[in-house]
Structures are given as C-alpha cells and as structure tokens.
XYZ file of N, CA and C in Angstrom:
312
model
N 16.494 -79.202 90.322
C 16.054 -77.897 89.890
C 14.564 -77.904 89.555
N 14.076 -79.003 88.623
C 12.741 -79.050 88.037
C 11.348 -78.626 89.649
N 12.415 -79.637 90.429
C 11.222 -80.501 91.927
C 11.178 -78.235 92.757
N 12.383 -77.416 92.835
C 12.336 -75.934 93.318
C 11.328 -75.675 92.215
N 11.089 -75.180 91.086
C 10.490 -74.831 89.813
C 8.664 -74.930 90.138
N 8.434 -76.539 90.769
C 6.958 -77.364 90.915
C 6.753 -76.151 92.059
N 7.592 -76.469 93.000
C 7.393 -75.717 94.438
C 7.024 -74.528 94.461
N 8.108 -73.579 93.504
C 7.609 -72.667 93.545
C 6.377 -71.725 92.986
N 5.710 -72.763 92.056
C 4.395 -72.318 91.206
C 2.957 -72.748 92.245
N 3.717 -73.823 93.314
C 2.695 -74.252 94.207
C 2.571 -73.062 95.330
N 3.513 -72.333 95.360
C 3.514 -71.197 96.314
C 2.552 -69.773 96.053
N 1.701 -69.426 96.862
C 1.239 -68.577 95.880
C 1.260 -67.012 97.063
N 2.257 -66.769 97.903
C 2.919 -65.565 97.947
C 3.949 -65.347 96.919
N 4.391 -66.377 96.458
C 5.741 -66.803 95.806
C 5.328 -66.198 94.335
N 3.829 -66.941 93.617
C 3.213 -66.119 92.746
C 2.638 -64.846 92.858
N 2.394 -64.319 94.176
C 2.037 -63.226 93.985
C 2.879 -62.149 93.598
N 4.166 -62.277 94.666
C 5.269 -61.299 94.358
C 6.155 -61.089 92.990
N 6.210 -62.602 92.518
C 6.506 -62.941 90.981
C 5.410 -62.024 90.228
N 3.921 -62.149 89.776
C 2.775 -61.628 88.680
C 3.150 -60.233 89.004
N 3.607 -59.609 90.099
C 3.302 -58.196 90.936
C 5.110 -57.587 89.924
N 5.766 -58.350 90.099
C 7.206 -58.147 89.696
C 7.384 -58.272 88.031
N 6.511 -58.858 86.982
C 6.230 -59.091 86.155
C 5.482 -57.786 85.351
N 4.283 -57.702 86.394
C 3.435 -56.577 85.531
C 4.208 -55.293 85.503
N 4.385 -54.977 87.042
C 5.267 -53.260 87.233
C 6.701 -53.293 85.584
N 7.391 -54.582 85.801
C 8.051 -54.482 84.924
C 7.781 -54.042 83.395
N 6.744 -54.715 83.036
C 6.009 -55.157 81.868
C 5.420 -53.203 81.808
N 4.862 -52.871 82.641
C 4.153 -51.569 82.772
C 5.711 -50.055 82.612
N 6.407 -50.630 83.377
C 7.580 -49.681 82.906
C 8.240 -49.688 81.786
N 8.409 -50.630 80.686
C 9.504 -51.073 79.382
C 7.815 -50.443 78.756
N 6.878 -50.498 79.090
C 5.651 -49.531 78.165
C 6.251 -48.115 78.172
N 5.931 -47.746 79.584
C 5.872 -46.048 79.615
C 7.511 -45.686 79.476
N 8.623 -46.482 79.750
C 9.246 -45.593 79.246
C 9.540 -45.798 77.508
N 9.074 -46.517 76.991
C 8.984 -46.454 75.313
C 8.258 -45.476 74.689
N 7.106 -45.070 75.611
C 6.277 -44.093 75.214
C 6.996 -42.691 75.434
N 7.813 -42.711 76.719
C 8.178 -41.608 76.640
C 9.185 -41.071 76.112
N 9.821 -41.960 76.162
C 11.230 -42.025 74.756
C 10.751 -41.578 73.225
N 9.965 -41.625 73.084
C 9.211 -41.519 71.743
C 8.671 -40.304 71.262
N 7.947 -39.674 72.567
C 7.235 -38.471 72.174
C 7.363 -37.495 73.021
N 8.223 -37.619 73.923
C 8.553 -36.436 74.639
C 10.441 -35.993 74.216
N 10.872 -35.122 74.314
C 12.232 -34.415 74.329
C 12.458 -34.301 75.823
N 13.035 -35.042 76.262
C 13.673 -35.517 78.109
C 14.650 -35.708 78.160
N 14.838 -35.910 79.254
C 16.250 -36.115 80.149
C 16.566 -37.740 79.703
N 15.293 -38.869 79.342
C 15.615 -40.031 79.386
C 15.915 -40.309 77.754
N 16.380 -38.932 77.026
C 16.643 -39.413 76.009
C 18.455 -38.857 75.692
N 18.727 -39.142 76.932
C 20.333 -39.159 77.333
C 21.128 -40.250 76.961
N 22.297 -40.701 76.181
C 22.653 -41.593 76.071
C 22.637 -42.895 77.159
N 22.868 -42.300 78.248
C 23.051 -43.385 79.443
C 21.629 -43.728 79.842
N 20.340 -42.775 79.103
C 19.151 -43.883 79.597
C 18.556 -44.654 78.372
N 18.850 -43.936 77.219
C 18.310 -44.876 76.003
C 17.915 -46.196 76.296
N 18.858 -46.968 76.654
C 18.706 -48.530 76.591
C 17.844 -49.032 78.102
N 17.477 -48.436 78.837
C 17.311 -48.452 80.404
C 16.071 -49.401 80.370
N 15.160 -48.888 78.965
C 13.932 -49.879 79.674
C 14.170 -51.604 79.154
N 15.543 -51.572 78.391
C 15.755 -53.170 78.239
C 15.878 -53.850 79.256
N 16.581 -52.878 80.563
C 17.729 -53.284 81.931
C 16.275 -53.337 82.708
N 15.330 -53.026 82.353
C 14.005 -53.373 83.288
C 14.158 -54.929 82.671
N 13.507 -55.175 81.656
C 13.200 -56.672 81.784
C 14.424 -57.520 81.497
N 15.747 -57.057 81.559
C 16.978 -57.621 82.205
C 16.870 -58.055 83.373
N 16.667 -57.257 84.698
C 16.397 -57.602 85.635
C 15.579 -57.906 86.222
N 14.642 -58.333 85.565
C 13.178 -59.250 85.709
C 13.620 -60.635 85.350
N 14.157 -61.330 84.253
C 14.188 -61.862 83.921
C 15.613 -62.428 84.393
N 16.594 -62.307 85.114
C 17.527 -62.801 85.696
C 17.351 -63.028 87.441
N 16.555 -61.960 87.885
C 15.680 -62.597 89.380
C 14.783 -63.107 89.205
N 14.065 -63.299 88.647
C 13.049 -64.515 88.268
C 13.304 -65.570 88.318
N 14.660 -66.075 87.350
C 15.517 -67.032 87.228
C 15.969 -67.394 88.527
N 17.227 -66.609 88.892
C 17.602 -66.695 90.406
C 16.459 -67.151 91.588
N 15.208 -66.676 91.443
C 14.001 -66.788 92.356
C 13.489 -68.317 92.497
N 13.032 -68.609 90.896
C 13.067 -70.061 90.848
C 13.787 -71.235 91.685
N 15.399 -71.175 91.026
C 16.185 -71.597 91.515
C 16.526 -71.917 92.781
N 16.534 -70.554 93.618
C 16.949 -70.371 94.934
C 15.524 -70.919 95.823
N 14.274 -71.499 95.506
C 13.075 -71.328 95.826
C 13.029 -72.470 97.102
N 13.662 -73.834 96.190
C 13.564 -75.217 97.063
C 14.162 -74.817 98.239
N 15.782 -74.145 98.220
C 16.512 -74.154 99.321
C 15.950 -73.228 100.143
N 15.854 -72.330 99.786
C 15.377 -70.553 100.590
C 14.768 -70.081 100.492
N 13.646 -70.038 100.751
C 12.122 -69.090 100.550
C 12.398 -68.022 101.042
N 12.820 -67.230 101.533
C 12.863 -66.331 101.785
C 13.767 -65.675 100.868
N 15.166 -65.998 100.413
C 15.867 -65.753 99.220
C 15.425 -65.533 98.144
N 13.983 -66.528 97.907
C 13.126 -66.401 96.339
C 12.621 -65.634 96.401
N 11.779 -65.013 97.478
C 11.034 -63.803 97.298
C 11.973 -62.470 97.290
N 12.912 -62.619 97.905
C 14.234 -61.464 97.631
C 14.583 -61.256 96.792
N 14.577 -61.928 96.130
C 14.403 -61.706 94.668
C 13.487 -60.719 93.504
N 12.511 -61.723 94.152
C 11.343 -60.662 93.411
C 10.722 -59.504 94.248
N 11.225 -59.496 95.276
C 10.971 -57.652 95.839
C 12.096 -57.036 95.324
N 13.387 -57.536 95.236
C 14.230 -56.332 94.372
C 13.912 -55.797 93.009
N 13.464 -56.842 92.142
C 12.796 -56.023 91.073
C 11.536 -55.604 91.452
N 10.778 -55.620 92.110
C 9.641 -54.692 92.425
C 9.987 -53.549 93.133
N 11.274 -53.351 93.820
C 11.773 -52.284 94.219
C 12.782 -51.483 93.305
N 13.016 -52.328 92.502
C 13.826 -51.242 91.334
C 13.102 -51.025 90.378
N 11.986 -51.296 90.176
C 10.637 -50.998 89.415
C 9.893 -49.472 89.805
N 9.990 -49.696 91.174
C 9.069 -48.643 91.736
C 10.222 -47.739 91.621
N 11.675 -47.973 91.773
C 12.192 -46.044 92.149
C 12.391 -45.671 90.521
N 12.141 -46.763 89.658
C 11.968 -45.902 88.085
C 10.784 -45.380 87.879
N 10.007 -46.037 88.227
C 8.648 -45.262 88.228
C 8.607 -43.764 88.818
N 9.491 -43.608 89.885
C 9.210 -42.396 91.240
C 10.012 -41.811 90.350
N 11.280 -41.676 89.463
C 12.153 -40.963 88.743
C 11.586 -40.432 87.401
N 10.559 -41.038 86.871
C 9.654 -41.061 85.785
C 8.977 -40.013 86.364
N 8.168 -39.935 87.318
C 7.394 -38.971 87.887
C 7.651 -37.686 88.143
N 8.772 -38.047 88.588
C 9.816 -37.047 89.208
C 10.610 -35.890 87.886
N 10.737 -36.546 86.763
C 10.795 -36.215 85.761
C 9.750 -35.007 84.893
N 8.866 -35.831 84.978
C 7.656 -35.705 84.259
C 7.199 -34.112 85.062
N 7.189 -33.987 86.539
C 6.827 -33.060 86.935
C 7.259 -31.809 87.300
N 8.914 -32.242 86.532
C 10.149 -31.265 86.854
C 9.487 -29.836 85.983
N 9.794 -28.893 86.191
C 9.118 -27.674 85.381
C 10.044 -27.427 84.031
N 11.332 -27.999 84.432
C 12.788 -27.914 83.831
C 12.763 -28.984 82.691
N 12.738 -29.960 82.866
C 12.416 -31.264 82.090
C 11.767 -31.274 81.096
C-alpha cells in the first residue's frame, strides 16, 4: 500500500486532478455554509442541511480509494478523482441554478 501512496505523489496528473478535487471541494463546504447561513433557500430543506459534509465525505473516501487503487490502475485513480470533481461541479451548477431561480 505505502510503495501505490510514493507512486502516486510522484505522479503529477495524479496531483493535479487530486489539488483540483480538493480545492472545488474545499470551495463548495465554504459557499454552501455561507449560504446556509444567510440566505432563506431551498438548501435549507431538511434533506440538504447536512449536504456540504457529503462534499468532503466524498472527497475524502475517493481520495482514499484513489491512493489505493493508484499502484494497480492509473486510470482507476484518477476515476476517482474526476468523480468528485464531477460531483463538485453539478453542486456548484445547482447552487447557481438556485441562486438565479426568481422563485428561490
């Protein structure tokens, strides 16, 4: 496990998609705290309350998985970290989407 771990810090698409999957995350558990806070929304629905934890839930369990899977499957590790950069971005687009509703 340690020798996938070396490999994959030596990789640096491997870091890119990881720092890229990190920040968006890191940047969404912000804005939606902010918006939980001071706006009256839709994301202050029971079923989204907890949502921006399930961001760095799922950062932090493909990350893991990414590591792991890195020695055997490079291509698997980065699958990883484009799914949370892709479930990053459609909260972001729903945030937006929100934000610009006239209704909302």
């Amino acid at each position: 496990m340690w020798e996938s771990i070396i490999l994959a810090f030596r990789d640096r698409i491997y870091l890119l998609f990881a720092a890229a999957a990190l920040l968006l995350s890191v940047v969404i558990f912000y804005l939606f705290r902010q918006l939980t806070t001071k706006n009256e929304s839709i994301w202050l629905a029971p079923i989204f309350t907890p949502i921006h934890f399930y961001v760095i839930v799922v950062f932090a369990i493909n990350f893991i998985l990414s590591l792991v899977s890195h020695k055997r499957d490079k291509f698997l590790s980065l699958a990883f970290n484009f799914t949370t950069l892709a479930v990053d971005v459609l909260l972001i687009a729903a945030m937006i989407l929100n934000l610009t509703n006239s209704n909302g």
